[in-house]
PDB file of C-alpha atoms in Angstrom:
ATOM      1  CA  MET C   1      30.655  -8.006 -97.074  1.00  0.00           C
ATOM      2  CA  SER C   2      27.751  -5.558 -96.590  1.00  0.00           C
ATOM      3  CA  PHE C   3      25.512  -5.012 -93.661  1.00  0.00           C
ATOM      4  CA  GLN C   4      21.965  -3.624 -93.698  1.00  0.00           C
ATOM      5  CA  SER C   5      20.041  -2.368 -90.772  1.00  0.00           C
ATOM      6  CA  ILE C   6      16.736  -3.876 -90.554  1.00  0.00           C
ATOM      7  CA  SER C   7      14.086  -1.717 -89.007  1.00  0.00           C
ATOM      8  CA  PRO C   8      11.427  -3.152 -86.957  1.00  0.00           C
ATOM      9  CA  ILE C   9       7.906  -3.394 -88.573  1.00  0.00           C
ATOM     10  CA  GLN C  10       5.631  -0.605 -87.099  1.00  0.00           C
ATOM     11  CA  ALA C  11       2.557   1.313 -88.021  1.00  0.00           C
ATOM     12  CA  PRO C  12       3.185   4.582 -89.813  1.00  0.00           C
ATOM     13  CA  GLY C  13       3.131   7.543 -87.513  1.00  0.00           C
ATOM     14  CA  THR C  14       3.922   5.452 -84.315  1.00  0.00           C
ATOM     15  CA  PRO C  15       7.131   6.574 -82.667  1.00  0.00           C
ATOM     16  CA  MET C  16      10.066   4.317 -82.220  1.00  0.00           C
ATOM     17  CA  GLN C  17      10.368   5.280 -78.674  1.00  0.00           C
ATOM     18  CA  VAL C  18       8.406   7.171 -76.046  1.00  0.00           C
ATOM     19  CA  ALA C  19       9.582  10.344 -74.636  1.00  0.00           C
ATOM     20  CA  PHE C  20       8.370  13.169 -72.436  1.00  0.00           C
ATOM     21  CA  HIS C  21       6.938  16.309 -74.071  1.00  0.00           C
ATOM     22  CA  ARG C  22       8.415  19.765 -73.263  1.00  0.00           C
ATOM     23  CA  THR C  23       5.348  20.678 -71.353  1.00  0.00           C
ATOM     24  CA  GLU C  24       5.580  17.491 -69.233  1.00  0.00           C
ATOM     25  CA  LEU C  25       9.191  17.987 -68.501  1.00  0.00           C
ATOM     26  CA  ALA C  26       8.630  21.589 -67.354  1.00  0.00           C
ATOM     27  CA  VAL C  27       6.080  20.265 -64.724  1.00  0.00           C
ATOM     28  CA  ILE C  28       8.400  17.513 -63.706  1.00  0.00           C
ATOM     29  CA  LEU C  29      11.620  19.706 -63.467  1.00  0.00           C
ATOM     30  CA  SER C  30       9.636  22.393 -61.511  1.00  0.00           C
ATOM     31  CA  LEU C  31       8.910  19.850 -58.761  1.00  0.00           C
ATOM     32  CA  TYR C  32      12.437  18.526 -59.064  1.00  0.00           C
ATOM     33  CA  GLY C  33      14.049  21.968 -58.490  1.00  0.00           C
ATOM     34  CA  ARG C  34      11.970  22.678 -55.549  1.00  0.00           C
ATOM     35  CA  MET C  35      12.945  19.311 -54.099  1.00  0.00           C
ATOM     36  CA  VAL C  36      16.506  20.077 -54.771  1.00  0.00           C
ATOM     37  CA  ALA C  37      16.185  23.361 -53.072  1.00  0.00           C
ATOM     38  CA  ALA C  38      14.825  21.630 -50.064  1.00  0.00           C
ATOM     39  CA  GLY C  39      17.795  19.269 -50.019  1.00  0.00           C
ATOM     40  CA  GLU C  40      15.718  16.069 -50.527  1.00  0.00           C
ATOM     41  CA  TRP C  41      16.927  15.055 -54.054  1.00  0.00           C
ATOM     42  CA  ARG C  42      20.339  15.429 -55.767  1.00  0.00           C
ATOM     43  CA  ASP C  43      20.167  13.725 -59.112  1.00  0.00           C
ATOM     44  CA  TYR C  44      17.966  12.387 -62.002  1.00  0.00           C
ATOM     45  CA  GLY C  45      18.099  10.434 -65.035  1.00  0.00           C
ATOM     46  CA  ILE C  46      15.727  10.042 -68.130  1.00  0.00           C
ATOM     47  CA  SER C  47      15.278   6.970 -70.130  1.00  0.00           C
ATOM     48  CA  CYS C  48      13.265   6.894 -73.366  1.00  0.00           C
ATOM     49  CA  LEU C  49      12.385   3.373 -74.252  1.00  0.00           C
ATOM     50  CA  ARG C  50      10.029   1.701 -76.826  1.00  0.00           C
ATOM     51  CA  ASP C  51       7.101   1.362 -74.598  1.00  0.00           C
ATOM     52  CA  VAL C  52       7.963   3.879 -71.581  1.00  0.00           C
ATOM     53  CA  ALA C  53       9.677   6.992 -70.851  1.00  0.00           C
ATOM     54  CA  VAL C  54      11.073   7.160 -67.278  1.00  0.00           C
ATOM     55  CA  PHE C  55      12.264  10.040 -65.104  1.00  0.00           C
ATOM     56  CA  SER C  56      14.342   8.589 -62.245  1.00  0.00           C
ATOM     57  CA  ILE C  57      14.943  10.686 -59.163  1.00  0.00           C
ATOM     58  CA  PHE C  58      17.960   9.849 -56.928  1.00  0.00           C
ATOM     59  CA  ARG C  59      18.900  11.116 -53.410  1.00  0.00           C
ATOM     60  CA  ARG C  60      22.561  10.333 -54.552  1.00  0.00           C
ATOM     61  CA  THR C  61      24.118   9.457 -57.730  1.00  0.00           C
ATOM     62  CA  ALA C  62      25.179   5.929 -56.864  1.00  0.00           C
ATOM     63  CA  GLU C  63      21.941   4.750 -55.393  1.00  0.00           C
ATOM     64  CA  ASN C  64      18.766   3.102 -56.832  1.00  0.00           C
ATOM     65  CA  PRO C  65      16.106   5.639 -57.715  1.00  0.00           C
ATOM     66  CA  LEU C  66      13.922   6.864 -55.005  1.00  0.00           C
ATOM     67  CA  TYR C  67      10.952   7.529 -57.353  1.00  0.00           C
ATOM     68  CA  ARG C  68      10.409   6.791 -60.940  1.00  0.00           C
ATOM     69  CA  ILE C  69       7.872   9.000 -63.064  1.00  0.00           C
ATOM     70  CA  GLU C  70       6.692   6.826 -65.881  1.00  0.00           C
ATOM     71  CA  LYS C  71       4.846   7.653 -69.028  1.00  0.00           C
ATOM     72  CA  ARG C  72       3.267   4.607 -70.854  1.00  0.00           C
ATOM     73  CA  PRO C  73       1.031   5.798 -73.694  1.00  0.00           C
ATOM     74  CA  LYS C  74      -0.512   2.335 -74.145  1.00  0.00           C
ATOM     75  CA  LEU C  75      -2.188   2.869 -70.734  1.00  0.00           C
ATOM     76  CA  ARG C  76      -3.840   6.040 -71.919  1.00  0.00           C
ATOM     77  CA  ALA C  77      -7.336   4.695 -72.412  1.00  0.00           C
ATOM     78  CA  LYS C  78      -7.135   2.247 -69.296  1.00  0.00           C
ATOM     79  CA  GLN C  79      -5.554   3.324 -66.090  1.00  0.00           C
ATOM     80  CA  GLY C  80      -3.745   6.596 -67.232  1.00  0.00           C
ATOM     81  CA  GLN C  81      -0.412   6.921 -68.828  1.00  0.00           C
ATOM     82  CA  TYR C  82       1.483   8.474 -65.918  1.00  0.00           C
ATOM     83  CA  ALA C  83       2.516   6.735 -62.746  1.00  0.00           C
ATOM     84  CA  VAL C  84       4.771   7.473 -59.815  1.00  0.00           C
ATOM     85  CA  ILE C  85       6.650   4.363 -58.503  1.00  0.00           C
ATOM     86  CA  GLY C  86       8.454   4.110 -55.407  1.00  0.00           C
ATOM     87  CA  ILE C  87      11.747   2.598 -54.521  1.00  0.00           C
ATOM     88  CA  ASP C  88      10.179  -0.806 -53.846  1.00  0.00           C
ATOM     89  CA  GLY C  89       8.295  -1.029 -57.157  1.00  0.00           C
ATOM     90  CA  GLN C  90       4.936   0.052 -55.533  1.00  0.00           C
ATOM     91  CA  ILE C  91       2.757   2.267 -57.691  1.00  0.00           C
ATOM     92  CA  LEU C  92       1.990   5.246 -55.518  1.00  0.00           C
ATOM     93  CA  LYS C  93      -0.178   7.230 -57.950  1.00  0.00           C
ATOM     94  CA  ARG C  94      -1.473   6.633 -61.473  1.00  0.00           C
ATOM     95  CA  GLY C  95      -3.620   8.887 -63.634  1.00  0.00           C
ATOM     96  CA  HIS C  96      -4.400  10.512 -66.820  1.00  0.00           C
ATOM     97  CA  ASP C  97      -3.076  14.074 -65.971  1.00  0.00           C
ATOM     98  CA  LEU C  98       0.584  14.538 -64.885  1.00  0.00           C
ATOM     99  CA  LYS C  99       0.060  17.449 -62.225  1.00  0.00           C
ATOM    100  CA  PRO C 100      -2.396  15.418 -59.949  1.00  0.00           C
ATOM    101  CA  VAL C 101      -0.048  12.343 -60.243  1.00  0.00           C
ATOM    102  CA  LEU C 102       2.853  14.376 -59.005  1.00  0.00           C
ATOM    103  CA  ARG C 103       0.920  15.654 -55.994  1.00  0.00           C
ATOM    104  CA  VAL C 104       1.814  12.601 -54.275  1.00  0.00           C
ATOM    105  CA  LEU C 105       5.560  13.707 -54.423  1.00  0.00           C
ATOM    106  CA  GLU C 106       4.791  17.328 -53.377  1.00  0.00           C
ATOM    107  CA  ARG C 107       3.391  16.140 -50.089  1.00  0.00           C
ATOM    108  CA  LYS C 108       6.769  15.111 -49.198  1.00  0.00           C
ATOM    109  CA  LEU C 109       7.900  18.845 -49.300  1.00  0.00           C
ATOM    110  CA  ILE C 110       5.532  20.039 -46.820  1.00  0.00           C
ATOM    111  CA  ARG C 111       6.835  19.811 -43.197  1.00  0.00           C
ATOM    112  CA  ALA C 112       5.800  20.985 -39.861  1.00  0.00           C
ATOM    113  CA  VAL C 113       7.549  24.037 -38.600  1.00  0.00           C
ATOM    114  CA  GLU C 114       8.644  23.892 -34.978  1.00  0.00           C
TER     115      GLU C 114
END
C-alpha cells in the first residue's frame, strides 16, 4: 500500500503559512527585551499558521498569554495587518505599520518614579 501526500490547492506564489519577517521580529524582540529587563514579561511563543502569525507574550510559562501580536496579511487593505490583542481577546490596537501598533505596549513600560 502506498500513501501520497495531497497538497491543498493554492494560487502560485502564495505561502503555505504566514510568518513574521526578520525586520518585524527585530522590532518585536526589541520591545520584548526591554519588558523582560523591566521584569514584566518572562516568556514568549511564536505560531505560524495558514492565515495568521502570532507572537504570544507570557508573564509565566504556564499561563495564558498576556498579549498576542498578530499578523494577518488578508486584512492588509482593510483594517491593517497587525494587531495587539489582550488577555481577554479585546483588540487593543490595529494598524498597517507595526511600530505604531506596538506603542500600546510600550506605554506599559513607562512608570512614575517616586
